[in-house]
Amino acid sequence: MLISTKRMLVSLALIAILSGHNLAASEEVQYILPELLLKRLQERQNSLGPEYQPRTIHLTPSGEPKYTNRLYFESSPYLLQHAHNPVNWYSWSQEAFTTAQEQNKPIFLSIGYSTCHWCHVMEEESFENPLIAGFLNRHFISIKVDREQLPDIDHTYMLAASMLSGQTGWPLNAFLTPEGAPFYAATYFPPTQFHELISEVSQLWQQQPEKLIKSGSDVLTATQQISSAKQNAKHPTAKLSEKAAHEWLKIADELQGGFGIAPKFPNEPTLLFLLQHSIQHQDQNLLNHLKNTLDAMQQGGIFDQIGGGFHRYTIDPGWLIPHFEKMLYNQAQMLQVYLLAYQVTGDLSYRRTIEKTLYYLETEMRSEAGLFYSATDADSEGEEGKYFLWELSQLEQTLTPEEITLAKPFYGFDEGTNFDGKNILFLPQSISEFVIGKGLKVQEFFSALETINKKLLQARMQRIPPHKDDKIITAWNSMMIVSLVKASQTLKEPHHLTAAKQTAESLWVKHYLSQGDLLRDTREGLPGKKASLEDYTHFGLANLTLYDVTDDPKWLDRSLDLVEEMLALFWDEATSSFFISRQDTLLPLRAKDRGDRATPAATSVAYELLSKLGRRQPDQRFTLLAQRLITSLSANLSVSPMQYSYLLKAFDEPVTGINTTQFGAHGALKATLSKVRNDYLLSIKLKPGWHINAHSPGHSKLVAAQLSANWIKSVKYPQHLDKQVSFMQGPIRLYGNQSSFTITPTETKNNLDQLLKFSYQACSDKQCLPPEVLFFSSDIQ
């Protein structure tokens, strides 16, 4: 590490430099901003309206902000939070890099997001400090980035931070050459230490710039090597999934659920992969650990027991004390995790968690157009978690004595306070354990609990709520579309499908400007940044998911359009892989995202999208591209399979996933499994001109339709049709258009005996395709 992180007192020379700089608003802002921007200030102020509140402690006697920088013209709530810092912030722009190069100044890059607690802390301590701001303004070009708007920028410099200091997280603070090469990066700094750091960086740049330039070049080279796809790779096998599951289990917290030690993150891509893997391998021990994890999370403080929805992570191993921000991507993924778990186990407590999370999203996070906002803050009224915490006196003021008698033990008040003398609501035991232990009648208990929760929620809504980031992000809304579709299917509630279609339609109208111009985000109707690979993959998958359940070709056509653009913008033919950013992002290199982070790797979602399109389309180009992509990733997969949980899930899913709908015959056949009382119904739909051979096709050379599973008692095959063809003597028996197979299970079928195998051969009037096999999960409620 080039720059020492040794803590030392600020030098007298530095103090003299800082103290000697006058940051009066009239001098600093007029000096900083070009005349053209000054003319736009009044126009911008008028467009923001009277409700706009400058976020700064630096105000004139009349209440106007003393400082205004270029971020004032941005749409991002995070950038607007910094628009009145005394720091002369630039957005990520050509202007910033050109200025740095012309003035030969290093770049200070700060990356965060509007609901980030430590970003707020560093803003208050350092970026609102006129002394620190003055030093930055004279010696650096300062750039502020919203990581939610520009995930590719964040990914690139986060990777650099992991190499340079080992510190990753937000705020991410990086120092770059004027060309954007990082030579130092780390996370939060207290103000005194930040003083020291910027002084040392400035001194080194003035005295030994060649060393910093060389360091930045070395970091870029190392980053490029990490991002480059490995060659001479082989197509992966199922053994990689077994290896990944085994490695995850080695770090499993058997007592409190989850993986590793505090802080505890849900790791949703991993949970989805392991849930699927437990079914594939009939691994009851693994399923039990996952159930323990899901039970602990839905009972812990990480779940908002009153309002619904999940906080981002907890700082303790027992899921009790959360970092209180709520992110849309967490909600979308947690919905899919609990929906899958509910499919497999039938546990009604999971359904309750799903419904409460959906209620939170629909009532607090959804716009009139049906689009979902990005996040809510951890802080309110300047305190972390204040909105969500309870004192016993507040409980007593809200509930009747009888309700308090029930609520106190149910929500953990009998355990004592758990957060700075206040209480995070949590469930010390499961609902069923509580009801049985107290000897309560189930129906009466839930009626009383519903009344208690309504009163507590209404009382909480009287408080000042946390800041809401009302950006509309394409990728995260697309994840919600998939979750809503799955909720509709799993919960048998059609209104969730209606909501999914509204979200998808609004997203298409408002974010798809023209060919190749999908937007990453909008806010209040204003466009933000252009879409990254993540947005194209998730939006393409969302449209394809809607096509699967509606049969409306509009959704398939949109998915195909998005994939074609995705390939044109991000595909690297030389390495059979994807860049995560466009070519014009001003980054010094185009990185390639592999492993999962808080969300699935965009490359993994791209593989899933291409694979699914290949099974729904006559054009097999997508299947071939998917095979090339996963082959290019297989070397990295072999070394670190734990980083690729979502990719392994997508790779295994066609055979072992919890699937109730499958496609075959290059998209000519759609098969759906449903449950009718105690039996299962497999419904087959074929495109015009296609058929499959019947169970008894009439000729020994023809491949018969066949259903098999170790739990089948009997199968009632549909009535066949007779058809005369030129290449056979006598008629053949077939199923065409629509057919249904009724499957009766044995009485001893258990949860893990789930895979149903459907063998068939599809033919058109012109050709017969090779025999195929589809797999379905019978673990459906």
PDB file of C-alpha atoms in Angstrom, residues 499-612:
ATOM      1  CA  ALA A 499     -49.267  -5.855 -10.528  1.00  0.00           C
ATOM      2  CA  ALA A 500     -46.301  -7.481 -12.283  1.00  0.00           C
ATOM      3  CA  LYS A 501     -47.716  -6.646 -15.715  1.00  0.00           C
ATOM      4  CA  GLN A 502     -48.354  -3.038 -14.689  1.00  0.00           C
ATOM      5  CA  THR A 503     -44.780  -2.665 -13.415  1.00  0.00           C
ATOM      6  CA  ALA A 504     -43.348  -4.190 -16.590  1.00  0.00           C
ATOM      7  CA  GLU A 505     -45.477  -2.007 -18.855  1.00  0.00           C
ATOM      8  CA  SER A 506     -44.601   1.182 -16.952  1.00  0.00           C
ATOM      9  CA  LEU A 507     -40.938   0.288 -16.963  1.00  0.00           C
ATOM     10  CA  TRP A 508     -40.992  -0.290 -20.708  1.00  0.00           C
ATOM     11  CA  VAL A 509     -42.771   2.993 -21.421  1.00  0.00           C
ATOM     12  CA  LYS A 510     -40.719   5.144 -19.049  1.00  0.00           C
ATOM     13  CA  HIS A 511     -37.257   3.544 -19.267  1.00  0.00           C
ATOM     14  CA  TYR A 512     -37.009   2.221 -22.805  1.00  0.00           C
ATOM     15  CA  LEU A 513     -36.379   5.379 -24.808  1.00  0.00           C
ATOM     16  CA  SER A 514     -35.325   3.800 -28.090  1.00  0.00           C
ATOM     17  CA  GLN A 515     -33.171   1.005 -29.456  1.00  0.00           C
ATOM     18  CA  GLY A 516     -30.016   0.804 -27.375  1.00  0.00           C
ATOM     19  CA  ASP A 517     -31.215   3.513 -24.996  1.00  0.00           C
ATOM     20  CA  LEU A 518     -32.601   1.649 -22.013  1.00  0.00           C
ATOM     21  CA  LEU A 519     -32.280   3.766 -18.864  1.00  0.00           C
ATOM     22  CA  ARG A 520     -30.757   2.555 -15.632  1.00  0.00           C
ATOM     23  CA  ASP A 521     -32.931   4.898 -13.581  1.00  0.00           C
ATOM     24  CA  THR A 522     -35.410   7.733 -13.529  1.00  0.00           C
ATOM     25  CA  ARG A 523     -36.636  10.001 -10.764  1.00  0.00           C
ATOM     26  CA  GLU A 524     -39.792  12.093 -10.888  1.00  0.00           C
ATOM     27  CA  GLY A 525     -39.908  11.445 -14.620  1.00  0.00           C
ATOM     28  CA  LEU A 526     -36.387  12.734 -15.216  1.00  0.00           C
ATOM     29  CA  PRO A 527     -33.900  10.376 -16.898  1.00  0.00           C
ATOM     30  CA  GLY A 528     -30.849   9.270 -14.941  1.00  0.00           C
ATOM     31  CA  LYS A 529     -28.047   7.122 -16.366  1.00  0.00           C
ATOM     32  CA  LYS A 530     -27.991   4.638 -19.228  1.00  0.00           C
ATOM     33  CA  ALA A 531     -28.591   0.992 -18.407  1.00  0.00           C
ATOM     34  CA  SER A 532     -25.794  -1.393 -17.521  1.00  0.00           C
ATOM     35  CA  LEU A 533     -25.588  -5.129 -18.220  1.00  0.00           C
ATOM     36  CA  GLU A 534     -27.464  -5.760 -14.957  1.00  0.00           C
ATOM     37  CA  ASP A 535     -30.480  -3.808 -16.190  1.00  0.00           C
ATOM     38  CA  TYR A 536     -30.649  -5.545 -19.551  1.00  0.00           C
ATOM     39  CA  THR A 537     -30.373  -9.024 -18.044  1.00  0.00           C
ATOM     40  CA  HIS A 538     -32.967  -8.562 -15.310  1.00  0.00           C
ATOM     41  CA  PHE A 539     -35.440  -6.705 -17.538  1.00  0.00           C
ATOM     42  CA  GLY A 540     -35.076  -9.332 -20.242  1.00  0.00           C
ATOM     43  CA  LEU A 541     -35.677 -12.074 -17.670  1.00  0.00           C
ATOM     44  CA  ALA A 542     -38.701 -10.242 -16.234  1.00  0.00           C
ATOM     45  CA  ASN A 543     -40.334 -10.025 -19.665  1.00  0.00           C
ATOM     46  CA  LEU A 544     -39.593 -13.679 -20.332  1.00  0.00           C
ATOM     47  CA  THR A 545     -41.124 -14.645 -16.976  1.00  0.00           C
ATOM     48  CA  LEU A 546     -44.316 -12.814 -17.931  1.00  0.00           C
ATOM     49  CA  TYR A 547     -44.366 -14.575 -21.292  1.00  0.00           C
ATOM     50  CA  ASP A 548     -44.167 -17.939 -19.540  1.00  0.00           C
ATOM     51  CA  VAL A 549     -47.316 -17.337 -17.501  1.00  0.00           C
ATOM     52  CA  THR A 550     -49.387 -15.314 -19.978  1.00  0.00           C
ATOM     53  CA  ASP A 551     -48.465 -16.767 -23.398  1.00  0.00           C
ATOM     54  CA  ASP A 552     -48.613 -13.185 -24.673  1.00  0.00           C
ATOM     55  CA  PRO A 553     -45.953 -12.891 -27.414  1.00  0.00           C
ATOM     56  CA  LYS A 554     -45.478  -9.208 -26.564  1.00  0.00           C
ATOM     57  CA  TRP A 555     -43.357 -10.147 -23.561  1.00  0.00           C
ATOM     58  CA  LEU A 556     -41.244 -12.591 -25.560  1.00  0.00           C
ATOM     59  CA  ASP A 557     -40.674 -10.015 -28.298  1.00  0.00           C
ATOM     60  CA  ARG A 558     -39.531  -7.441 -25.739  1.00  0.00           C
ATOM     61  CA  SER A 559     -37.195  -9.936 -24.122  1.00  0.00           C
ATOM     62  CA  LEU A 560     -35.692 -10.741 -27.524  1.00  0.00           C
ATOM     63  CA  ASP A 561     -35.226  -7.040 -28.303  1.00  0.00           C
ATOM     64  CA  LEU A 562     -33.431  -6.480 -25.008  1.00  0.00           C
ATOM     65  CA  VAL A 563     -31.169  -9.482 -25.509  1.00  0.00           C
ATOM     66  CA  GLU A 564     -30.161  -8.402 -28.989  1.00  0.00           C
ATOM     67  CA  GLU A 565     -29.223  -4.970 -27.628  1.00  0.00           C
ATOM     68  CA  MET A 566     -27.456  -6.559 -24.661  1.00  0.00           C
ATOM     69  CA  LEU A 567     -25.306  -8.591 -27.017  1.00  0.00           C
ATOM     70  CA  ALA A 568     -24.520  -5.555 -29.178  1.00  0.00           C
ATOM     71  CA  LEU A 569     -23.545  -3.395 -26.200  1.00  0.00           C
ATOM     72  CA  PHE A 570     -21.781  -5.777 -23.818  1.00  0.00           C
ATOM     73  CA  TRP A 571     -20.750  -9.052 -25.498  1.00  0.00           C
ATOM     74  CA  ASP A 572     -17.013  -9.661 -25.877  1.00  0.00           C
ATOM     75  CA  GLU A 573     -16.650 -12.043 -28.801  1.00  0.00           C
ATOM     76  CA  ALA A 574     -12.935 -12.575 -28.189  1.00  0.00           C
ATOM     77  CA  THR A 575     -13.454 -14.128 -24.749  1.00  0.00           C
ATOM     78  CA  SER A 576     -17.089 -15.318 -25.012  1.00  0.00           C
ATOM     79  CA  SER A 577     -18.059 -13.187 -22.037  1.00  0.00           C
ATOM     80  CA  PHE A 578     -19.761  -9.921 -21.100  1.00  0.00           C
ATOM     81  CA  PHE A 579     -18.508  -6.521 -20.090  1.00  0.00           C
ATOM     82  CA  ILE A 580     -20.648  -5.020 -17.342  1.00  0.00           C
ATOM     83  CA  SER A 581     -20.441  -1.458 -18.676  1.00  0.00           C
ATOM     84  CA  ARG A 582     -20.872   0.279 -21.982  1.00  0.00           C
ATOM     85  CA  GLN A 583     -17.905   1.394 -24.025  1.00  0.00           C
ATOM     86  CA  ASP A 584     -18.501   5.089 -23.330  1.00  0.00           C
ATOM     87  CA  THR A 585     -18.478   5.084 -19.500  1.00  0.00           C
ATOM     88  CA  LEU A 586     -15.128   6.975 -19.128  1.00  0.00           C
ATOM     89  CA  LEU A 587     -13.706   4.053 -17.140  1.00  0.00           C
ATOM     90  CA  PRO A 588     -10.027   3.342 -17.836  1.00  0.00           C
ATOM     91  CA  LEU A 589     -11.017  -0.282 -18.492  1.00  0.00           C
ATOM     92  CA  ARG A 590     -14.174  -2.292 -19.107  1.00  0.00           C
ATOM     93  CA  ALA A 591     -14.584  -4.674 -16.206  1.00  0.00           C
ATOM     94  CA  LYS A 592     -16.269  -8.062 -16.234  1.00  0.00           C
ATOM     95  CA  ASP A 593     -18.449  -9.050 -13.327  1.00  0.00           C
ATOM     96  CA  ARG A 594     -18.294 -12.673 -12.257  1.00  0.00           C
ATOM     97  CA  GLY A 595     -19.178 -13.432  -8.660  1.00  0.00           C
ATOM     98  CA  ASP A 596     -22.362 -12.636  -6.761  1.00  0.00           C
ATOM     99  CA  ARG A 597     -22.453  -9.725  -4.361  1.00  0.00           C
ATOM    100  CA  ALA A 598     -25.606  -8.308  -2.759  1.00  0.00           C
ATOM    101  CA  THR A 599     -27.358  -9.228  -5.998  1.00  0.00           C
ATOM    102  CA  PRO A 600     -26.593 -11.995  -8.497  1.00  0.00           C
ATOM    103  CA  ALA A 601     -23.705 -11.360 -10.852  1.00  0.00           C
ATOM    104  CA  ALA A 602     -25.062  -9.768 -14.024  1.00  0.00           C
ATOM    105  CA  THR A 603     -23.133 -12.309 -16.075  1.00  0.00           C
ATOM    106  CA  SER A 604     -24.912 -15.137 -14.252  1.00  0.00           C
ATOM    107  CA  VAL A 605     -28.308 -13.598 -14.992  1.00  0.00           C
ATOM    108  CA  ALA A 606     -27.234 -13.203 -18.625  1.00  0.00           C
ATOM    109  CA  TYR A 607     -26.489 -16.925 -18.744  1.00  0.00           C
ATOM    110  CA  GLU A 608     -29.913 -17.724 -17.277  1.00  0.00           C
ATOM    111  CA  LEU A 609     -31.644 -15.419 -19.762  1.00  0.00           C
ATOM    112  CA  LEU A 610     -29.819 -16.839 -22.790  1.00  0.00           C
ATOM    113  CA  SER A 611     -30.443 -20.414 -21.664  1.00  0.00           C
ATOM    114  CA  LYS A 612     -34.149 -19.842 -21.156  1.00  0.00           C
TER     115      LYS A 612
END
